[in-house]
Structure formats: structure tokens, C-alpha cells
mmCIF file of C-alpha atoms in Angstrom:
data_model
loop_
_atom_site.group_PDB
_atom_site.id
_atom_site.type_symbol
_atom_site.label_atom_id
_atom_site.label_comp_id
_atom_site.label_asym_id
_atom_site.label_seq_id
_atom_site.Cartn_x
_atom_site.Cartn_y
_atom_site.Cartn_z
ATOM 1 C CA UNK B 1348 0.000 0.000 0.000
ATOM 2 C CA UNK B 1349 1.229 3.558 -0.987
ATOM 3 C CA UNK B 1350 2.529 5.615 2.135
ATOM 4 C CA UNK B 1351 0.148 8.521 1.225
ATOM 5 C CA UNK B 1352 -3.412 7.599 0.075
ATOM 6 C CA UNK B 1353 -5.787 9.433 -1.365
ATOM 7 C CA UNK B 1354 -9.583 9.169 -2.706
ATOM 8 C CA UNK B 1355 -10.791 9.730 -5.120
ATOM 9 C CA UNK B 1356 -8.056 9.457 -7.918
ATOM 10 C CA UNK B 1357 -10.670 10.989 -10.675
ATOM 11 C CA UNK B 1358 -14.139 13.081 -9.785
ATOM 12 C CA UNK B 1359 -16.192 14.900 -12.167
ATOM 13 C CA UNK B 1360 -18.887 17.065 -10.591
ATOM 14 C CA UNK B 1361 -20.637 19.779 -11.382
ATOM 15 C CA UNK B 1362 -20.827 23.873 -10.022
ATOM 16 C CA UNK B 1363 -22.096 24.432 -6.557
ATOM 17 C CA UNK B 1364 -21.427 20.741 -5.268
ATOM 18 C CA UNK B 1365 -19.682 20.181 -2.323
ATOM 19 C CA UNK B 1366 -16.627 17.384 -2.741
ATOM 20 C CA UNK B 1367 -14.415 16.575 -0.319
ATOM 21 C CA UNK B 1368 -11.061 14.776 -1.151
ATOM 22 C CA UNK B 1369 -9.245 12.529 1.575
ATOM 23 C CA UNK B 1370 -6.049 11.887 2.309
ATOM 24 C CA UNK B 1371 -4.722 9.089 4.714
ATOM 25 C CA UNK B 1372 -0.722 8.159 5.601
ATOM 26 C CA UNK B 1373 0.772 5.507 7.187
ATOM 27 C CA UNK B 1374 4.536 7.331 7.518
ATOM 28 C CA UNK B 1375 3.477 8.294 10.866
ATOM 29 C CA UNK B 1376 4.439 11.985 10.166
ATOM 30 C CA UNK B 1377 2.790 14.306 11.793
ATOM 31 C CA UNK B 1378 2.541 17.420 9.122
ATOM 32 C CA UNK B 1379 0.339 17.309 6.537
ATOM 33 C CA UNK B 1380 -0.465 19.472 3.253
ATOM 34 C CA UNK B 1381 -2.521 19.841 0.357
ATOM 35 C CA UNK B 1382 -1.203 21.388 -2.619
ATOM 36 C CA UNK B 1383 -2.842 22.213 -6.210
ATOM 37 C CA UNK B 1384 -1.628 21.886 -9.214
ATOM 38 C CA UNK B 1385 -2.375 23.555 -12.412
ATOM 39 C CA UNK B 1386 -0.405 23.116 -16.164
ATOM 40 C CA UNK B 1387 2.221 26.875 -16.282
ATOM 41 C CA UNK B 1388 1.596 27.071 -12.419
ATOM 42 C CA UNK B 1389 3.321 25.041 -10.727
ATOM 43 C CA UNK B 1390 2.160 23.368 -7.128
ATOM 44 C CA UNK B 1391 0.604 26.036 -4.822
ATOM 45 C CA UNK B 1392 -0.464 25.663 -0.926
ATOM 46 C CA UNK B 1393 -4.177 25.716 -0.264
ATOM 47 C CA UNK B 1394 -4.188 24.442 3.675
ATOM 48 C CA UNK B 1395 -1.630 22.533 6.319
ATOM 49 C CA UNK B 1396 -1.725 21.316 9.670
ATOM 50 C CA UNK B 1397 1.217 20.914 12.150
ATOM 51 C CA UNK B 1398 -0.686 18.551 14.200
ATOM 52 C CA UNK B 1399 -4.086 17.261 14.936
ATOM 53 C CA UNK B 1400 -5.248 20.431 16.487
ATOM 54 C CA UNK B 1401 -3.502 22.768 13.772
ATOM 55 C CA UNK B 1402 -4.657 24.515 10.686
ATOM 56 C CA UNK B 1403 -3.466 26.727 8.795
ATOM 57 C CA UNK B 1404 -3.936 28.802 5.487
ATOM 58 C CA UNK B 1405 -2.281 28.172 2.590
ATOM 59 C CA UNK B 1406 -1.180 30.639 -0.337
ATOM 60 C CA UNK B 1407 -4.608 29.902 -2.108
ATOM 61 C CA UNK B 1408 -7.465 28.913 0.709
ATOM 62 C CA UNK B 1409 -10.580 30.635 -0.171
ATOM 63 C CA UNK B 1410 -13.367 28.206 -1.837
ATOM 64 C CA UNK B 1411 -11.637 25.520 0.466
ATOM 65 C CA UNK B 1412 -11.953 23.961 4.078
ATOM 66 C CA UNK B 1413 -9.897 21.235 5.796
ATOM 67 C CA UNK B 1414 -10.411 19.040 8.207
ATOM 68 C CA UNK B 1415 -7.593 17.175 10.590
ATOM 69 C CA UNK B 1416 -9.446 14.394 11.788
ATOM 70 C CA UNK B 1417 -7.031 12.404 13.167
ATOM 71 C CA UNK B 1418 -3.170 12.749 12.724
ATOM 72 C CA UNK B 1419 -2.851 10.129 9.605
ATOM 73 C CA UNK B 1420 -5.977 11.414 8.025
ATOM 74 C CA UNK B 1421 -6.278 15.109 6.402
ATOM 75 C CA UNK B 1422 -9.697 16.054 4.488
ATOM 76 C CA UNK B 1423 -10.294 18.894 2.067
ATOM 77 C CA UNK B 1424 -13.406 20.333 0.888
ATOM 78 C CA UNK B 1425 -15.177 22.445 -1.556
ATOM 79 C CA UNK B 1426 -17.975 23.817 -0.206
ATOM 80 C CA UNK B 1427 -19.744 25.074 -3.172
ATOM 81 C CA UNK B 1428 -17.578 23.672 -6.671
ATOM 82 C CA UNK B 1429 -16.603 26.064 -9.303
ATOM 83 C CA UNK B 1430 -15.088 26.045 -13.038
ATOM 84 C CA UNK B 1431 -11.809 27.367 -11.736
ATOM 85 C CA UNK B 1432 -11.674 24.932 -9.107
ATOM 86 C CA UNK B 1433 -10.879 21.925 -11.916
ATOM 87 C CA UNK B 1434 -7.219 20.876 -11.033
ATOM 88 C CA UNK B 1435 -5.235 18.162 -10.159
ATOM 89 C CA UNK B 1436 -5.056 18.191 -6.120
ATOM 90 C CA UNK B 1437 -1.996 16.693 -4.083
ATOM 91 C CA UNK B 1438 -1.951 15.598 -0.527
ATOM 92 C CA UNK B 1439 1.881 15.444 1.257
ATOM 93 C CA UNK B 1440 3.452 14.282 4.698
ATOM 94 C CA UNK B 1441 6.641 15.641 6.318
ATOM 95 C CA UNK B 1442 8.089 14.543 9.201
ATOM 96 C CA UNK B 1443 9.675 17.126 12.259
ATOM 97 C CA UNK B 1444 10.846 20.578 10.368
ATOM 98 C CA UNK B 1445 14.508 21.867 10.013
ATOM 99 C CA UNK B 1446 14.829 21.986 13.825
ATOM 100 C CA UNK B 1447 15.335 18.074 14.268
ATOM 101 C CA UNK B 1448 18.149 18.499 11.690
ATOM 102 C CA UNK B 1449 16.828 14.856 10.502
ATOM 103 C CA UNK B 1450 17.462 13.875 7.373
ATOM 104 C CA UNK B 1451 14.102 13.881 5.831
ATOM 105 C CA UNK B 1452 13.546 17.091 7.636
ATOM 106 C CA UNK B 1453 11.145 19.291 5.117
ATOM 107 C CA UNK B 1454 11.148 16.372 2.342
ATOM 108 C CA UNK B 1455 7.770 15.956 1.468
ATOM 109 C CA UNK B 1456 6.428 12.974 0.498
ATOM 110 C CA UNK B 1457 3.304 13.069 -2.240
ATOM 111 C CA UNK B 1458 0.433 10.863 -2.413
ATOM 112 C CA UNK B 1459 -0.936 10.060 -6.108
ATOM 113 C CA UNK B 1460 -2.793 13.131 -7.321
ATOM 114 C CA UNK B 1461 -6.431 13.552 -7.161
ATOM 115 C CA UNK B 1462 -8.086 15.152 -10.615
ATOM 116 C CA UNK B 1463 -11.288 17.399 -10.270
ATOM 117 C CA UNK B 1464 -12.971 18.747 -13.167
ATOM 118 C CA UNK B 1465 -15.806 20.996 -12.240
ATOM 119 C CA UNK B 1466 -18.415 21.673 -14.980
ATOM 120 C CA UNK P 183 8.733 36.571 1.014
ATOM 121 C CA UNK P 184 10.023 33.613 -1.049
ATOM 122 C CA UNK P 185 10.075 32.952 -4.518
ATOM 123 C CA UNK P 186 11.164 30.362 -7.049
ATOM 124 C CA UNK P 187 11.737 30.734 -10.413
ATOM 125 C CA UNK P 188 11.763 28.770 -13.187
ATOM 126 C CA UNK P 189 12.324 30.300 -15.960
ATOM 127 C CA UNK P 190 12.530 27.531 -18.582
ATOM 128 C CA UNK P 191 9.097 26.343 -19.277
ATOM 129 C CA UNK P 192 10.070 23.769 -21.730
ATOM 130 C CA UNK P 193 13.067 21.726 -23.113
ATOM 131 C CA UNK P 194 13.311 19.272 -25.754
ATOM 132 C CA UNK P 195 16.749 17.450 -26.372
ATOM 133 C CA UNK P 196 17.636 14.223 -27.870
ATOM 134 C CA UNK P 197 19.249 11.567 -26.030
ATOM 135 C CA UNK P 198 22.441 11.238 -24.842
ATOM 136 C CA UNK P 199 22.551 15.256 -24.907
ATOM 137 C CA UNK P 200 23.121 17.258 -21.309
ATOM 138 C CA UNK P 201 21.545 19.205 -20.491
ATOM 139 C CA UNK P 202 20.595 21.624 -17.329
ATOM 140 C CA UNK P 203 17.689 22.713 -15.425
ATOM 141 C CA UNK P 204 18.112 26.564 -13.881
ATOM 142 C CA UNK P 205 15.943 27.337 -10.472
ATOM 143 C CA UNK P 206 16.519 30.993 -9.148
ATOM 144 C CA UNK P 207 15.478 31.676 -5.760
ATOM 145 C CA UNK P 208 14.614 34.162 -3.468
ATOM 146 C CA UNK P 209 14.842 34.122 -0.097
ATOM 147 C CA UNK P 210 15.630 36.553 3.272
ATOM 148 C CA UNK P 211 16.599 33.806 5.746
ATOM 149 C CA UNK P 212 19.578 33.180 6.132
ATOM 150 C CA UNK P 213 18.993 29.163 6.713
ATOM 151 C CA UNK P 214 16.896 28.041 3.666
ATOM 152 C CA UNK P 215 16.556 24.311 2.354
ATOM 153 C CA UNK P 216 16.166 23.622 -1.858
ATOM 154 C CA UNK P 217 14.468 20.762 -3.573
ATOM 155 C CA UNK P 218 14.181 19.043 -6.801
ATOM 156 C CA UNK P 219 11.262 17.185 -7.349
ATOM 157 C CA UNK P 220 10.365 15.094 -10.507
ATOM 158 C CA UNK P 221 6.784 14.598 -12.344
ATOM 159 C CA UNK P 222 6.837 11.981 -14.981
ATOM 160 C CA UNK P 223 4.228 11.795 -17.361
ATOM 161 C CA UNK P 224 2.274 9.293 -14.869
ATOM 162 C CA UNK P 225 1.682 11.721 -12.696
ATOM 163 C CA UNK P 226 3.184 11.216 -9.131
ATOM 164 C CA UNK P 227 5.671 13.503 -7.692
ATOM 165 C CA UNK P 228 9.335 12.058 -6.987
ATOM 166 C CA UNK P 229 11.571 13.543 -4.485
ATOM 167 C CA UNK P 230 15.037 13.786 -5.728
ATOM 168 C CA UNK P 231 17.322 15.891 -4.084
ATOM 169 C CA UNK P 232 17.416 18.145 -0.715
ATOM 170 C CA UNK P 233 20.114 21.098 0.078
ATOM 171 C CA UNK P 234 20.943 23.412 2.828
ATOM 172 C CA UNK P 235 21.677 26.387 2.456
ATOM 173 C CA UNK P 236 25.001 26.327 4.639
ATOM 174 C CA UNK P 237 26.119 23.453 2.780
ATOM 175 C CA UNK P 238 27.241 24.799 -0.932
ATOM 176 C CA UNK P 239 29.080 21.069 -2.133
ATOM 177 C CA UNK P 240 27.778 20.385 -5.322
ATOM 178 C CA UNK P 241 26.342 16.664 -5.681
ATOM 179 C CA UNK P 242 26.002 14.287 -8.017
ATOM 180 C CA UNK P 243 24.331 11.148 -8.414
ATOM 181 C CA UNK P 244 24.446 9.162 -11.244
ATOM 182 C CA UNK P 245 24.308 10.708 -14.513
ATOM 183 C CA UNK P 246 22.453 13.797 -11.977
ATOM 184 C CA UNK P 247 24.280 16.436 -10.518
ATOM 185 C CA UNK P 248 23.124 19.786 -8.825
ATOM 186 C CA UNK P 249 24.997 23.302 -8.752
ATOM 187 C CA UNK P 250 24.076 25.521 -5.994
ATOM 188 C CA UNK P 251 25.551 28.908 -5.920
ATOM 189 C CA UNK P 252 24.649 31.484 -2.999
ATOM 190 C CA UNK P 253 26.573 34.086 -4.971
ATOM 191 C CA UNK P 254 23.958 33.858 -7.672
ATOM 192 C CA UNK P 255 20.913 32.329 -5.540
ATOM 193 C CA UNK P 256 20.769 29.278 -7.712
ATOM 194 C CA UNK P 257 20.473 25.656 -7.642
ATOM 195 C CA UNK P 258 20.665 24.052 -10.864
ATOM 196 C CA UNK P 259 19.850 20.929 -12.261
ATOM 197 C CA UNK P 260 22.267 18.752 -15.027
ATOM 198 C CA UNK P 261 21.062 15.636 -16.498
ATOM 199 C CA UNK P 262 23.840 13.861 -18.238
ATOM 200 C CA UNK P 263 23.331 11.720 -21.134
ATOM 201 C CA UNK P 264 19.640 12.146 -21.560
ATOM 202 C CA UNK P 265 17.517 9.351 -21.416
ATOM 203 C CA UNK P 266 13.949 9.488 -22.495
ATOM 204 C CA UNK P 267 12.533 7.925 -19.289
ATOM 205 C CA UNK P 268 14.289 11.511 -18.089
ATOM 206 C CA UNK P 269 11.069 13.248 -19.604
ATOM 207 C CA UNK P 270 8.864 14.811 -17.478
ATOM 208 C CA UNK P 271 8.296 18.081 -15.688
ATOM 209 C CA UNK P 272 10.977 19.207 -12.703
ATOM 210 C CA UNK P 273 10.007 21.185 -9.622
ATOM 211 C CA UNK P 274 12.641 23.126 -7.851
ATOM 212 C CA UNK P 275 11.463 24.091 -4.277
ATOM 213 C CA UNK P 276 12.316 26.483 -1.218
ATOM 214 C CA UNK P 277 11.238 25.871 2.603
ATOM 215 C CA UNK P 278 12.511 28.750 4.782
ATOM 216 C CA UNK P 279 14.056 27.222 8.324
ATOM 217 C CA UNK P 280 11.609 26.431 10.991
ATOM 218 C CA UNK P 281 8.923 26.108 8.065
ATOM 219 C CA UNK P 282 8.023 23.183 6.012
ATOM 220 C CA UNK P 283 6.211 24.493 3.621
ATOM 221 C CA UNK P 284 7.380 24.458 0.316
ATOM 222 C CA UNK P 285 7.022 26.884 -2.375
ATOM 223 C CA UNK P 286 7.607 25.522 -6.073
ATOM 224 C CA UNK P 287 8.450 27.092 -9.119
ATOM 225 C CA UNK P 288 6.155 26.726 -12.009
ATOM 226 C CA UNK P 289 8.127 23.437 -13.524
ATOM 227 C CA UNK P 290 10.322 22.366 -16.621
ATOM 228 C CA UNK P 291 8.888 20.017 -18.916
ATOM 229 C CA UNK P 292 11.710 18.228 -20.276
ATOM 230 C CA UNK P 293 11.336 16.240 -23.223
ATOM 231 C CA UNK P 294 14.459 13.684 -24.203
ATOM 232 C CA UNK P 295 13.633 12.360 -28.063
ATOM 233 C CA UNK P 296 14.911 8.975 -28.989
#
């Protein structure tokens, strides 16, 4: 089983719906991200949490929520779906930051991609 | 604020060719890690390559090698003897210390011809 997981891999919906997109890791890390990605713009930050009580805006948040439900399992939702909203959505796991000096320190590590298309 | 810039949007070599990958970055701390992810055309994202910022060795691994330069607030990318299982798009990446976010550059698509 892949260290990152998430569901669904494909969704189509349509504007207005609300989708929510999971993500579940068995790396035991305890930071968590999700990420967007868009062809010309690279990967941008929408949400992350520190820890199970910890969240946090991204670069690009509004039109999105997130949920830290436990600390392998990080949820994000779209309350009401839009056009502009169709992307291809990453979830990622770090372990302790640049303070632990560790050697995965900061390395994030990506689950599969989850593609929206909102008509 | 921090930014990373990747100014080559696309490359197409053939194989066998070098050829290098520029990231630019900006930062204002002073202890700063740089990444180098890799998206084939499959889709996942590959971690390939973390640097510190106090540690300026270049590196090289395989027919991959990085250049970072403080002087020039770069870290660059060289692919030796292109392969075409090389194509795909590359992701250069800053965290700032204490943080791990990361913020990405837009990506090169690299495309190695047969």
C-alpha cells in the first residue's frame, strides 16, 4: 500500500457541489499538506496542519476547508464547486521541520494526485 | 517573502545530450533548504534531491548532478546523457528554516527524443 493515500483518484462534478477529497498516511508523520496543481503554475499551498489540532492557510485557501481528523488522516473540501476549481489536487506528509536536523527534515512525500474537473 | 523561479518552461533534447535545469530563488533567511522534485508523465511527484543552504558542495548522483551557488541564488539541475525515461516536468522548491512548507516554481517540462 502507498505511504500517502488518497480518494478519489478521478471526480467529475458539477458547479455548486460540495466534494471533499481525503487523504490518509501511514509514515506516521505528523505534518500534513494539500497542494494544487495547475499546467504553467506550478504546485501552490491551499491548507496545512502541524498537528491534529492545527490549521493553517495556505497561499490559495478561499473556496476551500480542511479538516484534521485524526493525525494520519487530512480532508479537504469544496464547499460550493466552481469552473476554476478543476485541477489536479496533491496531498503530502513531512516529518519534524529543520529543527530536528533529521534527514528527511522538510522532504515531502506526495500521495498520487487527485483530478477534479468541475463543470 | 520567497520565490522560485523557473524560468525555462520547456526543453526538448535528444538523447544522450546534457543538459541543465536553472531554479533561481529568493529568499531573506539566512537558513533556507532547496528541492528538486520530478513529475513523470504518470503523474506522481518524486523527491530527488534536498540542500541546505550552509552546505554549498555540489552533488552528483548518477548521470544527476546539482549546482548551488549562494553568490547567484541558484540551484541548478544537469542531467547527463539524456535518457527518455528523463522526460517529465521538474520542480525546484524552497522551505525557509523552521517552516516546512514548500514553495515551487512553475516546472520544466523536459522532453528527451529517442
Amino acid at each position: 500500500d502507498a505511504d500517502v493515500t488518497q480518494t478519489p483518484r478521478n471526480r467529475i462534478t458539477k458547479t455548486g457541489k460540495r466534494i471533499m477529497l481525503e487523504c490518509s498516511q501511514t509514515k506516521g508523520h505528523d505534518r500534513m499538506y494539500w497542494y494544487r496543481q495547475d499546467p504553467g503554475l506550478g504546485l501552490r499551498l491551499i491548507y496545512y496542519s502541524f498537528d491534529v489540532k492545527d490549521i493553517n492557510k495556505g497561499e490559495i485557501s478561499d473556496g476551500y476547508s480542511v479538516s484534521r481528523q485524526a493525525q494520519a488522516k487530512f480532508s479537504l473540501s469544496l464547499e460550493s464547486a466552481i469552473p476554476n476549481q478543476t485541477a489536479l489536487y496533491f496531498c503530502a506528509t513531512s516529518g519534524l521541520g529543520q529543527r530536528s536536523g533529521g534527514e528527511g527534515a522538510n522532504v515531502l512525500t506526495f500521495g498520487a494526485g487527485s483530478r477534479l474537473t468541475v463543470l | 517573502a520567497q520565490k522560485v523561479t523557473q524560468a525555462q518552461t520547456e526543453i526538448s533534447v535528444v538523447e544522450k545530450e546534457d543538459v541543465t535545469l536553472d531554479c533561481v530563488y529568493e529568499t531573506r533567511d539566512t537558513t533556507y533548504y532547496l528541492f528538486w522534485y520530478k513529475q513523470p508523465p504518470s503523474g506522481e511527484l518524486v523527491f530527488l534531491i534536498r540542500r541546505n543552504s550552509f552546505d554549498e558542495q555540489n552533488e552528483i548522483s548518477g548521470r544527476y548532478s546539482w549546482n548551488f551557488q549562494k553568490s547567484t541564488s541558484s540551484f541548478n539541475f544537469t542531467i547527463t546523457a539524456s535518457q527518455v525515461v528523463d522526460s517529465a516536468v521538474y520542480f525546484c522548491a524552497l522551505s525557509e528554516a523552521g517552516y516546512s512548507t514548500l514553495t515551487f516554481g512553475k516546472g520544466t517540462m523536459l522532453l528527451v527524443s529517442p
